[in-house]
PDB file of C-alpha atoms in Angstrom:
ATOM      1  CA  UNK A   1       4.401 -19.123  21.069  1.00 55.00           C
ATOM      2  CA  UNK A   2       1.618 -17.854  23.303  1.00 57.00           C
ATOM      3  CA  UNK A   3       1.228 -14.229  22.322  1.00 51.00           C
ATOM      4  CA  UNK A   4      -1.668 -11.945  23.225  1.00 56.00           C
ATOM      5  CA  UNK A   5      -2.457  -9.808  20.142  1.00 48.00           C
ATOM      6  CA  UNK A   6      -1.913  -6.130  20.865  1.00 49.00           C
ATOM      7  CA  UNK A   7      -4.623  -3.757  19.714  1.00 50.00           C
ATOM      8  CA  UNK A   8      -2.239  -0.799  19.522  1.00 47.00           C
ATOM      9  CA  UNK A   9      -0.297  -2.678  16.836  1.00 49.00           C
ATOM     10  CA  UNK A  10      -3.470  -3.781  15.041  1.00 53.00           C
ATOM     11  CA  UNK A  11      -2.464  -7.433  15.357  1.00 62.00           C
ATOM     12  CA  UNK A  12      -4.692  -9.997  13.620  1.00 79.00           C
ATOM     13  CA  UNK A  13      -2.689 -13.090  12.732  1.00 80.00           C
ATOM     14  CA  UNK A  14      -3.532 -15.004   9.558  1.00 90.00           C
ATOM     15  CA  UNK A  15      -3.996 -18.700  10.366  1.00 90.00           C
ATOM     16  CA  UNK A  16      -5.983 -20.228   7.476  1.00 95.00           C
ATOM     17  CA  UNK A  17      -3.597 -22.478   5.548  1.00 96.00           C
ATOM     18  CA  UNK A  18      -5.628 -22.387   2.335  1.00 97.00           C
ATOM     19  CA  UNK A  19      -5.548 -18.593   2.327  1.00 96.00           C
ATOM     20  CA  UNK A  20      -1.820 -18.612   3.025  1.00 97.00           C
ATOM     21  CA  UNK A  21      -1.274 -21.005   0.123  1.00 97.00           C
ATOM     22  CA  UNK A  22      -3.388 -18.791  -2.159  1.00 97.00           C
ATOM     23  CA  UNK A  23      -1.297 -15.760  -1.238  1.00 97.00           C
ATOM     24  CA  UNK A  24       1.949 -17.619  -1.893  1.00 97.00           C
ATOM     25  CA  UNK A  25       0.589 -18.718  -5.264  1.00 97.00           C
ATOM     26  CA  UNK A  26      -0.290 -15.107  -6.117  1.00 97.00           C
ATOM     27  CA  UNK A  27       3.154 -13.846  -5.063  1.00 98.00           C
ATOM     28  CA  UNK A  28       5.016 -16.687  -6.827  1.00 98.00           C
ATOM     29  CA  UNK A  29       8.309 -16.140  -4.970  1.00 98.00           C
ATOM     30  CA  UNK A  30      11.568 -17.189  -6.679  1.00 96.00           C
ATOM     31  CA  UNK A  31      14.717 -18.411  -4.949  1.00 96.00           C
ATOM     32  CA  UNK A  32      16.814 -15.368  -5.827  1.00 93.00           C
ATOM     33  CA  UNK A  33      14.180 -12.714  -5.025  1.00 95.00           C
ATOM     34  CA  UNK A  34      15.056  -9.844  -2.714  1.00 95.00           C
ATOM     35  CA  UNK A  35      11.938  -9.828  -0.565  1.00 97.00           C
ATOM     36  CA  UNK A  36      10.754  -7.834   2.439  1.00 98.00           C
ATOM     37  CA  UNK A  37       7.830  -8.902   4.598  1.00 98.00           C
ATOM     38  CA  UNK A  38       6.206  -6.144   6.648  1.00 96.00           C
ATOM     39  CA  UNK A  39       4.540  -7.236   9.882  1.00 92.00           C
ATOM     40  CA  UNK A  40       5.348 -10.972   9.906  1.00 94.00           C
ATOM     41  CA  UNK A  41       3.633 -11.519  13.263  1.00 89.00           C
ATOM     42  CA  UNK A  42       3.991 -15.129  14.368  1.00 89.00           C
ATOM     43  CA  UNK A  43       5.620 -16.108  11.071  1.00 93.00           C
ATOM     44  CA  UNK A  44       2.863 -18.059   9.306  1.00 93.00           C
ATOM     45  CA  UNK A  45       3.576 -16.348   5.973  1.00 96.00           C
ATOM     46  CA  UNK A  46       7.285 -16.114   6.765  1.00 97.00           C
ATOM     47  CA  UNK A  47       7.609 -19.888   7.054  1.00 97.00           C
ATOM     48  CA  UNK A  48       5.951 -20.479   3.692  1.00 97.00           C
ATOM     49  CA  UNK A  49       8.013 -17.794   1.963  1.00 98.00           C
ATOM     50  CA  UNK A  50      11.256 -19.280   3.281  1.00 97.00           C
ATOM     51  CA  UNK A  51      10.482 -22.552   1.492  1.00 97.00           C
ATOM     52  CA  UNK A  52      10.913 -20.645  -1.788  1.00 97.00           C
ATOM     53  CA  UNK A  53      13.610 -18.055  -0.982  1.00 97.00           C
ATOM     54  CA  UNK A  54      17.315 -18.113  -0.323  1.00 96.00           C
ATOM     55  CA  UNK A  55      16.851 -15.306   2.192  1.00 95.00           C
ATOM     56  CA  UNK A  56      14.070 -13.121   3.537  1.00 97.00           C
ATOM     57  CA  UNK A  57      14.073  -9.783   5.351  1.00 97.00           C
ATOM     58  CA  UNK A  58      11.217  -8.957   7.717  1.00 97.00           C
ATOM     59  CA  UNK A  59      10.424  -5.827   9.690  1.00 96.00           C
ATOM     60  CA  UNK A  60       8.450  -6.199  12.911  1.00 93.00           C
ATOM     61  CA  UNK A  61       7.506  -3.424  15.342  1.00 91.00           C
ATOM     62  CA  UNK A  62       6.643  -5.731  18.263  1.00 90.00           C
ATOM     63  CA  UNK A  63       9.887  -6.527  20.096  1.00 92.00           C
ATOM     64  CA  UNK A  64       8.545  -9.787  21.546  1.00 90.00           C
ATOM     65  CA  UNK A  65       7.595 -11.052  18.086  1.00 92.00           C
ATOM     66  CA  UNK A  66      10.898  -9.891  16.609  1.00 94.00           C
ATOM     67  CA  UNK A  67      12.765 -11.889  19.272  1.00 94.00           C
ATOM     68  CA  UNK A  68      10.528 -14.920  18.678  1.00 93.00           C
ATOM     69  CA  UNK A  69      11.179 -14.865  14.920  1.00 95.00           C
ATOM     70  CA  UNK A  70      14.921 -14.482  15.480  1.00 96.00           C
ATOM     71  CA  UNK A  71      14.923 -17.612  17.651  1.00 95.00           C
ATOM     72  CA  UNK A  72      12.539 -19.595  15.452  1.00 95.00           C
ATOM     73  CA  UNK A  73      14.293 -19.285  12.084  1.00 96.00           C
ATOM     74  CA  UNK A  74      18.002 -19.590  11.161  1.00 96.00           C
ATOM     75  CA  UNK A  75      19.699 -16.202  10.891  1.00 94.00           C
ATOM     76  CA  UNK A  76      21.318 -17.112   7.564  1.00 95.00           C
ATOM     77  CA  UNK A  77      17.799 -17.457   6.100  1.00 96.00           C
ATOM     78  CA  UNK A  78      15.889 -14.749   7.940  1.00 97.00           C
ATOM     79  CA  UNK A  79      17.002 -11.211   8.771  1.00 97.00           C
ATOM     80  CA  UNK A  80      14.742  -9.647  11.390  1.00 97.00           C
ATOM     81  CA  UNK A  81      14.626  -5.850  11.573  1.00 96.00           C
ATOM     82  CA  UNK A  82      12.912  -4.650  14.741  1.00 95.00           C
ATOM     83  CA  UNK A  83      11.367  -1.248  14.149  1.00 93.00           C
ATOM     84  CA  UNK A  84       8.733   0.837  12.416  1.00 93.00           C
ATOM     85  CA  UNK A  85       8.219   0.197   8.691  1.00 93.00           C
ATOM     86  CA  UNK A  86       7.573   3.931   8.276  1.00 93.00           C
ATOM     87  CA  UNK A  87      11.207   4.571   9.255  1.00 93.00           C
ATOM     88  CA  UNK A  88      12.765   1.707   7.303  1.00 92.00           C
ATOM     89  CA  UNK A  89      15.076   2.503   4.379  1.00 90.00           C
ATOM     90  CA  UNK A  90      13.996   0.132   1.621  1.00 90.00           C
ATOM     91  CA  UNK A  91      17.078   1.006  -0.433  1.00 88.00           C
ATOM     92  CA  UNK A  92      19.297  -0.611   2.203  1.00 87.00           C
ATOM     93  CA  UNK A  93      18.150  -4.042   0.987  1.00 87.00           C
ATOM     94  CA  UNK A  94      19.713  -3.413  -2.446  1.00 75.00           C
ATOM     95  CA  UNK A  95      23.210  -2.654  -1.146  1.00 68.00           C
ATOM     96  CA  UNK A  96      24.772  -5.656  -2.879  1.00 64.00           C
ATOM     97  CA  UNK A  97      22.364  -6.170  -5.766  1.00 72.00           C
ATOM     98  CA  UNK A  98      20.826  -4.352  -8.695  1.00 80.00           C
ATOM     99  CA  UNK A  99      17.642  -6.442  -8.458  1.00 88.00           C
ATOM    100  CA  UNK A 100      14.410  -4.762  -7.478  1.00 94.00           C
ATOM    101  CA  UNK A 101      12.699  -5.514  -4.183  1.00 96.00           C
ATOM    102  CA  UNK A 102       9.466  -7.441  -3.712  1.00 98.00           C
ATOM    103  CA  UNK A 103       7.360  -6.464  -0.695  1.00 98.00           C
ATOM    104  CA  UNK A 104       4.597  -8.432   1.029  1.00 98.00           C
ATOM    105  CA  UNK A 105       2.675  -7.894   4.228  1.00 95.00           C
ATOM    106  CA  UNK A 106      -0.467  -7.975   6.311  1.00 90.00           C
ATOM    107  CA  UNK A 107      -0.904  -4.268   7.030  1.00 88.00           C
ATOM    108  CA  UNK A 108      -2.886  -3.072  10.056  1.00 80.00           C
ATOM    109  CA  UNK A 109      -5.499  -0.427   9.307  1.00 78.00           C
ATOM    110  CA  UNK A 110      -3.916   2.237  11.495  1.00 79.00           C
ATOM    111  CA  UNK A 111      -0.754   2.479   9.386  1.00 85.00           C
ATOM    112  CA  UNK A 112      -1.913   1.220   5.982  1.00 91.00           C
ATOM    113  CA  UNK A 113      -2.415   4.590   4.270  1.00 92.00           C
ATOM    114  CA  UNK A 114       0.726   6.289   5.677  1.00 94.00           C
ATOM    115  CA  UNK A 115       2.780   3.218   4.762  1.00 95.00           C
ATOM    116  CA  UNK A 116       1.427   3.048   1.207  1.00 96.00           C
ATOM    117  CA  UNK A 117       2.399   6.691   0.703  1.00 94.00           C
ATOM    118  CA  UNK A 118       5.802   6.099   2.335  1.00 94.00           C
ATOM    119  CA  UNK A 119       6.544   3.270  -0.092  1.00 95.00           C
ATOM    120  CA  UNK A 120       5.838   5.556  -3.057  1.00 94.00           C
ATOM    121  CA  UNK A 121       9.221   7.177  -2.387  1.00 91.00           C
ATOM    122  CA  UNK A 122      10.871   3.828  -3.187  1.00 93.00           C
ATOM    123  CA  UNK A 123       8.657   2.763  -6.092  1.00 94.00           C
ATOM    124  CA  UNK A 124      11.470   2.917  -8.652  1.00 92.00           C
ATOM    125  CA  UNK A 125      13.352   0.270  -6.619  1.00 93.00           C
ATOM    126  CA  UNK A 126      10.357  -2.032  -6.129  1.00 96.00           C
ATOM    127  CA  UNK A 127       9.294  -4.849  -8.447  1.00 97.00           C
ATOM    128  CA  UNK A 128       5.881  -5.447  -6.884  1.00 98.00           C
ATOM    129  CA  UNK A 129       3.893  -5.304  -3.651  1.00 98.00           C
ATOM    130  CA  UNK A 130       1.327  -7.796  -2.339  1.00 98.00           C
ATOM    131  CA  UNK A 131      -0.592  -6.601   0.703  1.00 98.00           C
ATOM    132  CA  UNK A 132      -3.425  -7.785   2.892  1.00 95.00           C
ATOM    133  CA  UNK A 133      -5.577  -4.797   3.800  1.00 95.00           C
ATOM    134  CA  UNK A 134      -9.112  -4.082   4.878  1.00 94.00           C
ATOM    135  CA  UNK A 135     -11.355  -4.781   1.899  1.00 96.00           C
ATOM    136  CA  UNK A 136     -12.750  -1.246   2.066  1.00 96.00           C
ATOM    137  CA  UNK A 137      -9.243   0.205   1.711  1.00 96.00           C
ATOM    138  CA  UNK A 138      -8.444  -1.996  -1.297  1.00 97.00           C
ATOM    139  CA  UNK A 139     -11.730  -0.989  -2.913  1.00 98.00           C
ATOM    140  CA  UNK A 140     -10.733   2.654  -2.516  1.00 97.00           C
ATOM    141  CA  UNK A 141      -7.300   1.966  -3.983  1.00 98.00           C
ATOM    142  CA  UNK A 142      -8.627   0.404  -7.192  1.00 98.00           C
ATOM    143  CA  UNK A 143     -11.825   2.478  -7.539  1.00 98.00           C
ATOM    144  CA  UNK A 144     -12.668   4.064 -10.876  1.00 97.00           C
ATOM    145  CA  UNK A 145     -13.779   7.701 -11.310  1.00 97.00           C
ATOM    146  CA  UNK A 146     -17.422   8.463 -10.642  1.00 95.00           C
ATOM    147  CA  UNK A 147     -17.946   6.213  -7.626  1.00 92.00           C
ATOM    148  CA  UNK A 148     -18.099   6.927  -3.893  1.00 93.00           C
ATOM    149  CA  UNK A 149     -14.957   4.866  -3.229  1.00 96.00           C
ATOM    150  CA  UNK A 150     -12.887   6.985  -5.635  1.00 98.00           C
ATOM    151  CA  UNK A 151     -10.848   9.601  -3.805  1.00 97.00           C
ATOM    152  CA  UNK A 152      -7.420  10.821  -2.763  1.00 96.00           C
ATOM    153  CA  UNK A 153      -6.034   7.325  -2.182  1.00 97.00           C
ATOM    154  CA  UNK A 154      -7.289   6.149  -5.590  1.00 98.00           C
ATOM    155  CA  UNK A 155      -5.713   9.032  -7.521  1.00 98.00           C
ATOM    156  CA  UNK A 156      -2.354   9.097  -5.769  1.00 97.00           C
ATOM    157  CA  UNK A 157      -1.748   5.349  -5.966  1.00 98.00           C
ATOM    158  CA  UNK A 158      -3.132   4.852  -9.480  1.00 98.00           C
ATOM    159  CA  UNK A 159      -0.766   7.543 -10.739  1.00 97.00           C
ATOM    160  CA  UNK A 160       2.193   5.429  -9.552  1.00 96.00           C
ATOM    161  CA  UNK A 161       0.954   1.819  -9.668  1.00 98.00           C
ATOM    162  CA  UNK A 162      -1.062  -0.644 -11.687  1.00 97.00           C
ATOM    163  CA  UNK A 163      -3.248  -2.370  -9.091  1.00 98.00           C
ATOM    164  CA  UNK A 164      -5.623  -5.318  -8.840  1.00 98.00           C
ATOM    165  CA  UNK A 165      -7.707  -6.687  -5.990  1.00 98.00           C
ATOM    166  CA  UNK A 166      -6.963 -10.423  -6.161  1.00 98.00           C
ATOM    167  CA  UNK A 167      -9.366 -11.982  -3.666  1.00 97.00           C
ATOM    168  CA  UNK A 168     -11.269 -11.394  -0.432  1.00 98.00           C
ATOM    169  CA  UNK A 169     -10.264 -12.969   2.894  1.00 97.00           C
ATOM    170  CA  UNK A 170     -13.007 -13.512   5.520  1.00 96.00           C
ATOM    171  CA  UNK A 171     -12.584 -12.600   9.220  1.00 95.00           C
ATOM    172  CA  UNK A 172     -12.483 -16.247  10.344  1.00 96.00           C
ATOM    173  CA  UNK A 173      -9.131 -16.681   8.570  1.00 95.00           C
ATOM    174  CA  UNK A 174      -7.518 -14.640  11.376  1.00 92.00           C
ATOM    175  CA  UNK A 175      -6.864 -14.928  15.078  1.00 85.00           C
ATOM    176  CA  UNK A 176      -8.415 -12.894  16.574  1.00 83.00           C
ATOM    177  CA  UNK A 177     -10.969 -12.372  13.776  1.00 88.00           C
ATOM    178  CA  UNK A 178     -11.352  -8.718  12.702  1.00 87.00           C
ATOM    179  CA  UNK A 179     -14.801  -7.176  12.351  1.00 90.00           C
ATOM    180  CA  UNK A 180     -14.469  -6.645   8.597  1.00 92.00           C
ATOM    181  CA  UNK A 181     -13.421  -8.522   5.473  1.00 96.00           C
ATOM    182  CA  UNK A 182      -9.868  -8.193   4.202  1.00 96.00           C
ATOM    183  CA  UNK A 183      -8.527  -8.390   0.656  1.00 97.00           C
ATOM    184  CA  UNK A 184      -5.268  -9.043  -1.173  1.00 98.00           C
ATOM    185  CA  UNK A 185      -4.047  -6.324  -3.515  1.00 98.00           C
ATOM    186  CA  UNK A 186      -1.239  -6.533  -6.073  1.00 98.00           C
ATOM    187  CA  UNK A 187       0.623  -3.292  -6.778  1.00 98.00           C
ATOM    188  CA  UNK A 188       3.101  -3.022  -9.648  1.00 98.00           C
ATOM    189  CA  UNK A 189       4.970   0.290 -10.022  1.00 97.00           C
ATOM    190  CA  UNK A 190       4.349   1.857 -13.410  1.00 94.00           C
ATOM    191  CA  UNK A 191       7.500   2.016 -15.519  1.00 87.00           C
ATOM    192  CA  UNK A 192       6.602   5.391 -17.011  1.00 79.00           C
ATOM    193  CA  UNK A 193       4.151   7.266 -14.770  1.00 80.00           C
ATOM    194  CA  UNK A 194       3.019  10.573 -16.192  1.00 82.00           C
ATOM    195  CA  UNK A 195       5.619  13.161 -15.285  1.00 88.00           C
ATOM    196  CA  UNK A 196       4.391  15.128 -12.327  1.00 91.00           C
ATOM    197  CA  UNK A 197       5.589  16.494  -9.009  1.00 92.00           C
ATOM    198  CA  UNK A 198       4.356  14.193  -6.247  1.00 92.00           C
ATOM    199  CA  UNK A 199       4.046  17.163  -3.897  1.00 93.00           C
ATOM    200  CA  UNK A 200       2.031  19.169  -6.448  1.00 96.00           C
ATOM    201  CA  UNK A 201      -0.257  16.219  -7.192  1.00 96.00           C
ATOM    202  CA  UNK A 202      -0.874  15.607  -3.506  1.00 96.00           C
ATOM    203  CA  UNK A 203      -1.666  19.302  -2.964  1.00 97.00           C
ATOM    204  CA  UNK A 204      -4.182  19.396  -5.823  1.00 98.00           C
ATOM    205  CA  UNK A 205      -5.842  16.085  -4.924  1.00 98.00           C
ATOM    206  CA  UNK A 206      -6.113  16.920  -1.220  1.00 97.00           C
ATOM    207  CA  UNK A 207      -7.637  20.301  -2.016  1.00 97.00           C
ATOM    208  CA  UNK A 208     -10.044  18.839  -4.585  1.00 98.00           C
ATOM    209  CA  UNK A 209     -11.399  16.190  -2.201  1.00 97.00           C
ATOM    210  CA  UNK A 210     -11.526  18.508   0.826  1.00 95.00           C
ATOM    211  CA  UNK A 211     -15.319  18.692   0.391  1.00 92.00           C
ATOM    212  CA  UNK A 212     -16.525  15.915  -1.886  1.00 88.00           C
ATOM    213  CA  UNK A 213     -20.024  17.287  -2.491  1.00 89.00           C
ATOM    214  CA  UNK A 214     -18.866  20.688  -3.702  1.00 95.00           C
ATOM    215  CA  UNK A 215     -17.977  21.589  -7.266  1.00 97.00           C
ATOM    216  CA  UNK A 216     -14.390  21.882  -8.394  1.00 97.00           C
ATOM    217  CA  UNK A 217     -14.701  25.638  -8.855  1.00 96.00           C
ATOM    218  CA  UNK A 218     -15.302  25.891  -5.098  1.00 97.00           C
ATOM    219  CA  UNK A 219     -12.851  23.290  -3.844  1.00 97.00           C
ATOM    220  CA  UNK A 220     -10.025  24.356  -6.160  1.00 97.00           C
ATOM    221  CA  UNK A 221     -10.624  28.108  -5.815  1.00 97.00           C
ATOM    222  CA  UNK A 222      -7.483  28.564  -3.663  1.00 96.00           C
ATOM    223  CA  UNK A 223      -5.379  27.077  -6.481  1.00 97.00           C
ATOM    224  CA  UNK A 224      -7.156  27.774  -9.808  1.00 97.00           C
ATOM    225  CA  UNK A 225      -9.628  30.220 -11.261  1.00 96.00           C
ATOM    226  CA  UNK A 226     -12.616  28.988 -13.290  1.00 96.00           C
ATOM    227  CA  UNK A 227     -10.922  30.305 -16.402  1.00 96.00           C
ATOM    228  CA  UNK A 228      -7.805  28.279 -15.687  1.00 96.00           C
ATOM    229  CA  UNK A 229      -9.869  25.115 -15.199  1.00 97.00           C
ATOM    230  CA  UNK A 230     -11.665  25.690 -18.489  1.00 97.00           C
ATOM    231  CA  UNK A 231      -8.368  26.213 -20.327  1.00 96.00           C
ATOM    232  CA  UNK A 232      -7.334  22.754 -19.076  1.00 96.00           C
ATOM    233  CA  UNK A 233     -10.595  21.301 -20.447  1.00 96.00           C
ATOM    234  CA  UNK A 234     -11.899  20.682 -16.945  1.00 96.00           C
ATOM    235  CA  UNK A 235     -15.526  21.514 -16.244  1.00 97.00           C
ATOM    236  CA  UNK A 236     -15.611  23.728 -13.114  1.00 97.00           C
ATOM    237  CA  UNK A 237     -19.077  22.393 -12.239  1.00 97.00           C
ATOM    238  CA  UNK A 238     -17.838  18.799 -11.955  1.00 96.00           C
ATOM    239  CA  UNK A 239     -17.205  17.196  -8.585  1.00 97.00           C
ATOM    240  CA  UNK A 240     -13.757  15.815  -7.693  1.00 97.00           C
ATOM    241  CA  UNK A 241     -14.734  12.149  -8.156  1.00 97.00           C
ATOM    242  CA  UNK A 242     -15.577  12.913 -11.799  1.00 97.00           C
ATOM    243  CA  UNK A 243     -11.954  13.614 -12.764  1.00 97.00           C
ATOM    244  CA  UNK A 244      -9.625  10.821 -13.863  1.00 97.00           C
ATOM    245  CA  UNK A 245      -5.990  10.500 -12.838  1.00 97.00           C
ATOM    246  CA  UNK A 246      -4.712  12.129 -16.042  1.00 96.00           C
ATOM    247  CA  UNK A 247      -6.816  15.239 -15.362  1.00 97.00           C
ATOM    248  CA  UNK A 248      -5.449  15.533 -11.837  1.00 97.00           C
ATOM    249  CA  UNK A 249      -1.922  15.211 -13.243  1.00 97.00           C
ATOM    250  CA  UNK A 250      -2.723  18.016 -15.710  1.00 96.00           C
ATOM    251  CA  UNK A 251      -3.842  20.229 -12.837  1.00 97.00           C
ATOM    252  CA  UNK A 252      -0.722  19.439 -10.816  1.00 97.00           C
ATOM    253  CA  UNK A 253       1.544  20.270 -13.763  1.00 96.00           C
ATOM    254  CA  UNK A 254      -0.129  23.680 -14.126  1.00 95.00           C
ATOM    255  CA  UNK A 255      -0.053  24.528 -10.435  1.00 88.00           C
ATOM    256  CA  UNK A 256       1.673  27.888  -9.918  1.00 66.00           C
TER     257      UNK A 256
END
């Protein structure tokens, strides 16, 4: 298919066969898996996944690509959902099964963060997630406290997932090549995340990182007094990147 990549969809199609094989090896799909691919594009990953699966669901926003995939692969093997992944009900894939869902995808930068947060709502129904993202985004996801990369994305996702950056993918592996390196991340929902309101955690984390260079006593002043921070064993003179996930959870659980 001759398809001109559309910038508004952030389309960069993976073409390097060795990279594709490495991703398949990392995913290790099994015949009976319930799997969803987000953003299949021209179907390079789709084709390889179908060699291992009884059936695969894909969601594609581009109508031309959705029609192409529908015509290219047998409908009994591939179910193509044309639409926005941010509106897709993941639970609908489990209608006839109690198995958890595996999700894979090459996520464009413009929707990566909103989509990662959207999928948190379905984490209890998901077995694992393997995504291609900009390397910088993956570094932020897995960053440890104390570094510049550690921030809102790190805290929110690490509360809900165990994550690993598997390997880096260079620009020349894509058509057209992006301007930055990409990376593969594995995300496994934590069986027993620390009990916490997602809304409260997001409120605390967003407020804390609103001005990274300021101390917590300034950033969190709308939510906590210095005395309250000290009672939670949190130094008010620390900066937000100095707190670990457990400390943010503690703050969220004490939010009035």
